[in-house]
Coordinates of C-alpha atoms and ligand atoms in Angstrom, one line a residue:
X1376 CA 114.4 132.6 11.5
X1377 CA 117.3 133.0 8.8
X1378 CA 116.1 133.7 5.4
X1379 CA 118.7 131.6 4.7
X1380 CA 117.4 128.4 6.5
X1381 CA 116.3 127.2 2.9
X1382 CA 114.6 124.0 2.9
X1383 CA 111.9 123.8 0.3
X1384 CA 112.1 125.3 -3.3
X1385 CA 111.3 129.0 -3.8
X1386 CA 108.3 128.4 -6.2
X1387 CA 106.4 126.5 -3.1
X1388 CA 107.5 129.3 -0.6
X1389 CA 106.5 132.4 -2.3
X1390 CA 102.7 131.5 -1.4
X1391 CA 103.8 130.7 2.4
X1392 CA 105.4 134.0 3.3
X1393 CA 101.8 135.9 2.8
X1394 CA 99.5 133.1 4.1
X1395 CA 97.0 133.0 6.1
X1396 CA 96.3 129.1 5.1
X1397 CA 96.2 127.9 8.9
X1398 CA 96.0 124.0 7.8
X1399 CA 98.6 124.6 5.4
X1400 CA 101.2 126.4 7.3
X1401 CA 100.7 124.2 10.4
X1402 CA 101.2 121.4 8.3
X1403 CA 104.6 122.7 6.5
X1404 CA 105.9 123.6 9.9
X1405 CA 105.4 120.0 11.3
X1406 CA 107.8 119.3 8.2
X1407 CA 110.3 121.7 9.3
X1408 CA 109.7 124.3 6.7
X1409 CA 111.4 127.6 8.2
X1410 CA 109.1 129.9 6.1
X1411 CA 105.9 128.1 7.7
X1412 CA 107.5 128.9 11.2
X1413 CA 108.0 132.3 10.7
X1414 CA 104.8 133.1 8.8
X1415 CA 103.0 131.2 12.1
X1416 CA 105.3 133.6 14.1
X1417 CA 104.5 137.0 12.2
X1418 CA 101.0 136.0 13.0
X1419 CA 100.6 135.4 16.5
X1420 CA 103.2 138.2 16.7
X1421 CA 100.8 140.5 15.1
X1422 CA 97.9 139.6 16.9
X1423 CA 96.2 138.5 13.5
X1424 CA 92.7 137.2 13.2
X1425 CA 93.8 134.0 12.7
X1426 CA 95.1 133.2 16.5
X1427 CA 92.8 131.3 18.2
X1428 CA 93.1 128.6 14.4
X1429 CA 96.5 128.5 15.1
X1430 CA 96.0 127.6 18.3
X1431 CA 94.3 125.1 18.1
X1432 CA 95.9 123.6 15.1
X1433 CA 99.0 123.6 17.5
X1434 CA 96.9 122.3 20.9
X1435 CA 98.1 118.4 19.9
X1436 CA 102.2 119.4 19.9
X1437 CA 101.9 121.5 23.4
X1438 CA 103.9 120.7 26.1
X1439 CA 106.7 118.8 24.0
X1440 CA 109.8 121.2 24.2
X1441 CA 111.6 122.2 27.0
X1442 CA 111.5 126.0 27.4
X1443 CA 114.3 127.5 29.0
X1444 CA 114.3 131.3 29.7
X1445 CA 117.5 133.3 30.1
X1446 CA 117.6 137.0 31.6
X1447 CA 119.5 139.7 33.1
X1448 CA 120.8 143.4 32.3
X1449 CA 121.3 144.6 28.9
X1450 CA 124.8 143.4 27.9
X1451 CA 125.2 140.7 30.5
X1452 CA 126.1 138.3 27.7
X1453 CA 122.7 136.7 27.2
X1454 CA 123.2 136.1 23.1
X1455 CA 126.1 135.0 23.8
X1456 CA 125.3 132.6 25.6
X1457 CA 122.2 131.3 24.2
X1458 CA 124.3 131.1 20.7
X1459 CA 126.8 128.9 22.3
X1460 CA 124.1 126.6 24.3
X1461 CA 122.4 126.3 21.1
X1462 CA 125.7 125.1 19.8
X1463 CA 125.4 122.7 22.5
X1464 CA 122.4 121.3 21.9
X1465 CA 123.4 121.0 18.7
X1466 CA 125.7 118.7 19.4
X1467 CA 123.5 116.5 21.2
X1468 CA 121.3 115.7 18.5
X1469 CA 118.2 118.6 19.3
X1470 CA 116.3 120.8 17.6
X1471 CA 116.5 124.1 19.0
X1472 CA 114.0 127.4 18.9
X1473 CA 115.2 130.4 19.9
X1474 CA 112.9 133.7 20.5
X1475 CA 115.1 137.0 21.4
X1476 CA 112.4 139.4 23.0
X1477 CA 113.5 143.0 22.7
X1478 CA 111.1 145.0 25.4
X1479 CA 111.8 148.3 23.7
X1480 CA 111.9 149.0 20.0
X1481 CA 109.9 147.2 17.4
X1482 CA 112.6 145.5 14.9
X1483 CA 114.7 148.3 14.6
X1484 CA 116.6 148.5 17.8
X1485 CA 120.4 147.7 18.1
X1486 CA 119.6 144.9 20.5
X1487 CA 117.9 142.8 17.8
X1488 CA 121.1 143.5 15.2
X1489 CA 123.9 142.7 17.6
X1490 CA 121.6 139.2 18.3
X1491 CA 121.4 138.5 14.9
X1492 CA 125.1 139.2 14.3
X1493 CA 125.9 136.7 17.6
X1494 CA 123.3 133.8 16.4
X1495 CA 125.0 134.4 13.0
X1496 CA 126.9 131.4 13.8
X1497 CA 123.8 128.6 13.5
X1498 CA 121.9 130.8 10.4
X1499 CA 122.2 127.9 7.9
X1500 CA 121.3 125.1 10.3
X1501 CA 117.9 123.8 9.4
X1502 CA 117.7 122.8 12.5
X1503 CA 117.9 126.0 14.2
X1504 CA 115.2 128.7 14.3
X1505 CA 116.3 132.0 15.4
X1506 CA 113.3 135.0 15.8
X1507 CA 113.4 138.0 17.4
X1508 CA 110.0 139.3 18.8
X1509 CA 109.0 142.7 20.0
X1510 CA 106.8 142.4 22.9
X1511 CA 106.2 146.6 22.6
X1512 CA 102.7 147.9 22.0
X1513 CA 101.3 144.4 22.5
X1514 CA 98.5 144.5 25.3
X1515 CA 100.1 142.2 28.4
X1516 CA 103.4 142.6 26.4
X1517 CA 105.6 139.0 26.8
X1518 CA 102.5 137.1 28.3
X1519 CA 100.7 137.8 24.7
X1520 CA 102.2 136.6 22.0
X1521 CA 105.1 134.8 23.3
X1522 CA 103.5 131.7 24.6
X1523 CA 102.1 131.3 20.9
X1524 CA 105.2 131.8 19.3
X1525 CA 106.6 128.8 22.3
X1526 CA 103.9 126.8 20.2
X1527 CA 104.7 127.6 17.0
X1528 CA 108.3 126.2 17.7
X1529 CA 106.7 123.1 19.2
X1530 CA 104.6 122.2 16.6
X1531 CA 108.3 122.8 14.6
X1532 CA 109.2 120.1 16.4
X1533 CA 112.0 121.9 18.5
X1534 CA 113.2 119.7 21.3
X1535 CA 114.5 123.0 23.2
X1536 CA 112.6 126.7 22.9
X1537 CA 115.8 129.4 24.5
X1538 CA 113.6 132.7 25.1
X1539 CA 116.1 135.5 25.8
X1540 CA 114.4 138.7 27.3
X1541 CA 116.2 141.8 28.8
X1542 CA 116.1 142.1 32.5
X1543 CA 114.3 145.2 32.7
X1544 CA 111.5 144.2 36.0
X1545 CA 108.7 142.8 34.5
X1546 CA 109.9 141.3 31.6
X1547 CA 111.7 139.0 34.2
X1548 CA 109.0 137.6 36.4
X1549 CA 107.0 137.0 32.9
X1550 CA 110.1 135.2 31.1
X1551 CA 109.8 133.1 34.3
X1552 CA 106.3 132.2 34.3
X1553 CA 106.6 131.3 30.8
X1554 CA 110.1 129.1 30.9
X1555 CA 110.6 125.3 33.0
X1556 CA 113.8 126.5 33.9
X1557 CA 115.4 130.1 34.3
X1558 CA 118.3 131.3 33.8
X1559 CA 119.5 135.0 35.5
X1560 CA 122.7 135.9 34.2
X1561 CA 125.3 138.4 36.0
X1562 CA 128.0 139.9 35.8
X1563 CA 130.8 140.9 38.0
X1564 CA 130.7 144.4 38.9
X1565 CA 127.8 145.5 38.0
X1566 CA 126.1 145.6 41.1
X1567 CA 123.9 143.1 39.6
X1568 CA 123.8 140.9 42.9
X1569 CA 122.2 143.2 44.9
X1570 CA 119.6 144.5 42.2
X1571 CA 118.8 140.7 41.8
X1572 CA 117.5 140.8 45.8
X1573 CA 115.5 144.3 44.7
X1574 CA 114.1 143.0 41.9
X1575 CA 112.8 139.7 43.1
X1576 CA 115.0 137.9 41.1
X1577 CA 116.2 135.4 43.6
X1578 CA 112.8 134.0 43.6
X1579 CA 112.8 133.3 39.6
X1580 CA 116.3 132.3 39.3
X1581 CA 116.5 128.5 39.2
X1582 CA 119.9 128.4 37.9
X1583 CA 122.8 132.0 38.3
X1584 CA 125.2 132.3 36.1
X1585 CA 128.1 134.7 36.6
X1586 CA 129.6 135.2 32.8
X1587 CA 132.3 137.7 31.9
X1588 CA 134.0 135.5 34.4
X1589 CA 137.5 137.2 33.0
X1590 CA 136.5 140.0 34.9
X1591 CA 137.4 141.0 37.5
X1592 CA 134.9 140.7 40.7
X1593 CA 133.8 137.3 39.8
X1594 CA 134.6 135.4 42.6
X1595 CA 132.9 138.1 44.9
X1596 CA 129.7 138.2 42.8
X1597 CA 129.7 134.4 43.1
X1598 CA 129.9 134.7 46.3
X1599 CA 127.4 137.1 47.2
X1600 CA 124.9 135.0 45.0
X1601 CA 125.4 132.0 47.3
X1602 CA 125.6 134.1 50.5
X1603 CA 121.9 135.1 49.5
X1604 CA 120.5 131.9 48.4
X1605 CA 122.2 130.8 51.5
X1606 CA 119.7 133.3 53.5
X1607 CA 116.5 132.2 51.6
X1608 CA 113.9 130.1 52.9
X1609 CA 114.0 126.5 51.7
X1610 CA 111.7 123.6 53.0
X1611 CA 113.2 120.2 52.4
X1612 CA 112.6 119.1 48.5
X1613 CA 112.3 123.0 47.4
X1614 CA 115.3 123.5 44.7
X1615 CA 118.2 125.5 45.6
X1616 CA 119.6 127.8 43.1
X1617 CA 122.1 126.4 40.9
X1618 CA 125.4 128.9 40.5
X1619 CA 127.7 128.6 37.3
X1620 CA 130.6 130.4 36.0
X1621 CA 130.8 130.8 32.6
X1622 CA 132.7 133.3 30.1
X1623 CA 130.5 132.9 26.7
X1624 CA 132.5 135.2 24.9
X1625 CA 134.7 132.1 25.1
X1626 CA 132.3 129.1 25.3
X1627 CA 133.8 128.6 28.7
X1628 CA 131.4 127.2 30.9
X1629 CA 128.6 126.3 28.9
X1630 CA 128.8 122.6 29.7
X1631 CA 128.2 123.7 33.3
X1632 CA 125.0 126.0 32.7
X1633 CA 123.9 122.6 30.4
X1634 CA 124.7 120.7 33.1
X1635 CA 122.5 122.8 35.7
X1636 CA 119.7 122.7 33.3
X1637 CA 119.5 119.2 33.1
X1638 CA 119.8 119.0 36.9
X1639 CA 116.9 121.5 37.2
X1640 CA 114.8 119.5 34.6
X1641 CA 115.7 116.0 36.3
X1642 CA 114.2 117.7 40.0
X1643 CA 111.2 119.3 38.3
X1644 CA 110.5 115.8 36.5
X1645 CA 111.4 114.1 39.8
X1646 CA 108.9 116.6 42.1
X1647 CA 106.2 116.6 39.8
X1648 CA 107.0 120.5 39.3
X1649 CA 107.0 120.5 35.4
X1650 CA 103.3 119.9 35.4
X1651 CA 102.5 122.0 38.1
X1652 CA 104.4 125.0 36.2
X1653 CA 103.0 123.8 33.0
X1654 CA 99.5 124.2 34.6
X1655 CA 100.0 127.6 36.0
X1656 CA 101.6 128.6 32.8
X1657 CA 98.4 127.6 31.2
X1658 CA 96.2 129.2 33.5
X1659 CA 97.9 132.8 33.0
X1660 CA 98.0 132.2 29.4
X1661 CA 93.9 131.7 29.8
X1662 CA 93.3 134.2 32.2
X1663 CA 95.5 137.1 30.0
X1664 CA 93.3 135.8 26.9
X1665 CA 90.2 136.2 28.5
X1666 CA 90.2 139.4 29.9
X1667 CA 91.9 140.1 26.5
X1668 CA 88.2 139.3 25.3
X1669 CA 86.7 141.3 27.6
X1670 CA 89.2 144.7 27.2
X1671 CA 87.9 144.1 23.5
X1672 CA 84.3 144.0 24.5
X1673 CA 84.4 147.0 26.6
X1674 CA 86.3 149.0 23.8
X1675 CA 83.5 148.0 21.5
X1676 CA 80.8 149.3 24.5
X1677 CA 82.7 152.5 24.1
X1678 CA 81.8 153.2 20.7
X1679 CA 78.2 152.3 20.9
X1680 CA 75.4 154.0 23.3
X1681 CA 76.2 152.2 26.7
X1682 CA 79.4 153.8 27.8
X1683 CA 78.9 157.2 26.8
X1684 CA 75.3 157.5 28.3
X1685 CA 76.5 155.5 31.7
X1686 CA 79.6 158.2 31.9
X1687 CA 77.0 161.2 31.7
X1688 CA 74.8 159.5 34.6
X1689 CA 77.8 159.1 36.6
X1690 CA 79.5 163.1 35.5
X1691 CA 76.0 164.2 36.4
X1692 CA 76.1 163.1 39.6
X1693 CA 73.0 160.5 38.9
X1694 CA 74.5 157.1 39.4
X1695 CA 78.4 156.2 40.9
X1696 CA 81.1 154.9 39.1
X1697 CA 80.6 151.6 40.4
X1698 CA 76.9 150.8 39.7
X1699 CA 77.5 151.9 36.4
X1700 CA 80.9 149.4 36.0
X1701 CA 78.4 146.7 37.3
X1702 CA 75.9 148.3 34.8
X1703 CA 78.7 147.8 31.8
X1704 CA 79.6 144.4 33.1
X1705 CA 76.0 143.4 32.7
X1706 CA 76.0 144.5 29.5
X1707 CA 78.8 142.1 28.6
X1708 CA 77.3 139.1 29.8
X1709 CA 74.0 139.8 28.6
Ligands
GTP2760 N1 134.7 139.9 28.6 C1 133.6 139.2 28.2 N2 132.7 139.7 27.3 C2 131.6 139.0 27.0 C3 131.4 137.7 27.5 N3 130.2 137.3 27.0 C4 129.7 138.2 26.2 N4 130.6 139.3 26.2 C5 130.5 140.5 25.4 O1 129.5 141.3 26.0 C6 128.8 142.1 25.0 C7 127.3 141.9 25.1 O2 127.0 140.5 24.8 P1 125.5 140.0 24.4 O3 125.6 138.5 24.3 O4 125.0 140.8 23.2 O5 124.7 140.5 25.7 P2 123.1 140.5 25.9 O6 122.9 140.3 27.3 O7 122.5 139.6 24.9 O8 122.8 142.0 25.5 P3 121.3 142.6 25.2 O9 120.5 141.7 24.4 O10 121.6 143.9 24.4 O11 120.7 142.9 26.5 C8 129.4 141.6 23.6 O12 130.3 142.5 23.2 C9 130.0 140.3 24.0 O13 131.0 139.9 23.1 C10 132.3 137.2 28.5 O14 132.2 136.1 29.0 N5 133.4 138.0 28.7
MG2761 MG1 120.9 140.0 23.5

């Protein structure tokens, strides 16, 4: 979110940047008002009391962008590439989101500043909104807030939501969960091909692409991407992996990874996979608030008698540890 994606005149922003109007921000966002957004953002990024309004403020808009996720090692080219895709879609008339997750340092990390510096490029477009999120010290890190902020951009009216997230492990298999379509980007040399088989990858990637395609090792890498979706089990109708070749540092081959997406979307449309993603999205987005809700509860059980007096039964060898969980978890519900 550029703080130069001016829309509205300052004297009717100032107000907005400290809100916690729900109604009111909601209702500038759905008109495009950048501040809106990123106030809604800060929000749900924070964990702020206001959530669950915002949430269902947002409930009518869900399900209206397409969410693409793109991942792979630090330095792999994902900015890159998401600033020239955005460029892209751009062109085709779309409104575009983009959330840049940095796993490991809250707003202050060099990851964040070279992303700003590459998505420089679509700072001024009002139809562009650029935010970078932290997912660090958040409980159930992406899975938390991200799936809000997804919301936040839909209710913006974004057409396209590009979530960018380091490939550190986790983060991966959550970028997945959370995107229709994912990208895993590589590059040649890096022994990224067969860390993708160790880290599960070939089960999240729906589309590979092999940027820093200059390089040297490209061909191989390409190749030992399809020799391994080659090897994976497939029943007829599943999707195979899509491969592209791109070098984003020159916009070379971005037509191709919009190409594959398109293809993706078409088959998930097609197979009646969008909704059945959606649906499990949904249910892990429920699931992580719920026992959110119930971490809370448990906390609050620690400061008052229950916990402390159940922990001196069990240290004193009067009850066990699991008669008194079932002790606590009858305390919840009641
Ligand atoms: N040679 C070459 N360099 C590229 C290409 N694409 C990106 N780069 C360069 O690679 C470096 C890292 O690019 P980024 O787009 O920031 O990579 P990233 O994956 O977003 O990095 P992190 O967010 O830090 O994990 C930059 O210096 C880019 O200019 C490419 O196709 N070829
Ligand atoms: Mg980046």
């Amino acid at each position: 979110m550029s703080e130069s994606n001016t829309r509205v005149p300052a004297a009717a922003t100032g107000s907005v940047r400290r809100s916690r109007d729900v109604p009111m921000l909601v209702e500038r966002a759905r008109d495009g008002d950048p501040r809106a957004v990123a106030r809604l953002i800060t929000l749900v990024e924070s964990g702020d009391g206001t959530v669950p309004a915002i949430a269902a403020a947002l409930a009518p808009y869900a399900g209206q962008a397409q969410v693409v996720g793109l991942t792979g090692s630090p330095g792999v080219g994902k900015s890159t590439t998401t600033n020239e895709l955005v460029r892209a879609l751009r062109n085709r008339g779309h409104r575009v989101g983009v959330l840049a997750i940095d796993p490991s340092s809250p707003f202050t990390g060099g990851a964040i500043l070279g992303d700003r510096v590459r998505m420089q490029d679509h700072a001024t477009d009002p139809g562009v909104y650029i935010r970078s999120m932290s997912s660090r010290g958040h409980l159930g890190g992406l899975s938390a807030a991200t799936p809000q902020a997804v919301r936040v951009l839909e209710g913006a009216g974004c057409d396209v939501v590009l979530v960018e997230t380091v490939g550190v492990g986790q983060a991966e298999v959550e970028v997945a969960s959370l995107a229709d379509t994912t990208l895993v980007l590589l590059a040649p040399g890096m022994g990224d091909a067969i860390q993708a088989v160790k880290a599960g990858i070939l089960e999240i990637a729906d589309v590979f692409v092999v940027n820093k395609a200059d390089r040297d090792g490209a061909d191989a890498t390409v190749r030992d991407i399809q020799g391994m979706i080659a090897l994976g089990e497939r029943g007829p109708g599943q999707w195979r992996p899509q491969v592209v070749r791109a070098i984003a540092a020159r916009a070379e081959g971005i037509d191709d990874i919009a190409a594959a997406i398109d293809k993706h979307r078409a088959w998930l449309v097609e197979h009646d996979e969008l909704r059945r993603r959606r649906e499990a999205r949904a249910a892990a987005e429920v699931e992580a608030i719920a026992l959110g809700v119930l971490r809370a509860r448990i906390g609050s059980l620690r400061d008052g008698t229950h916990l402390p007096a159940l922990a001196a039964e069990v240290a004193a060898g009067a009850t066990d540890p699991y008669a008194a969980a079932e002790a606590l978890l009858a305390q919840l519900s009641g």
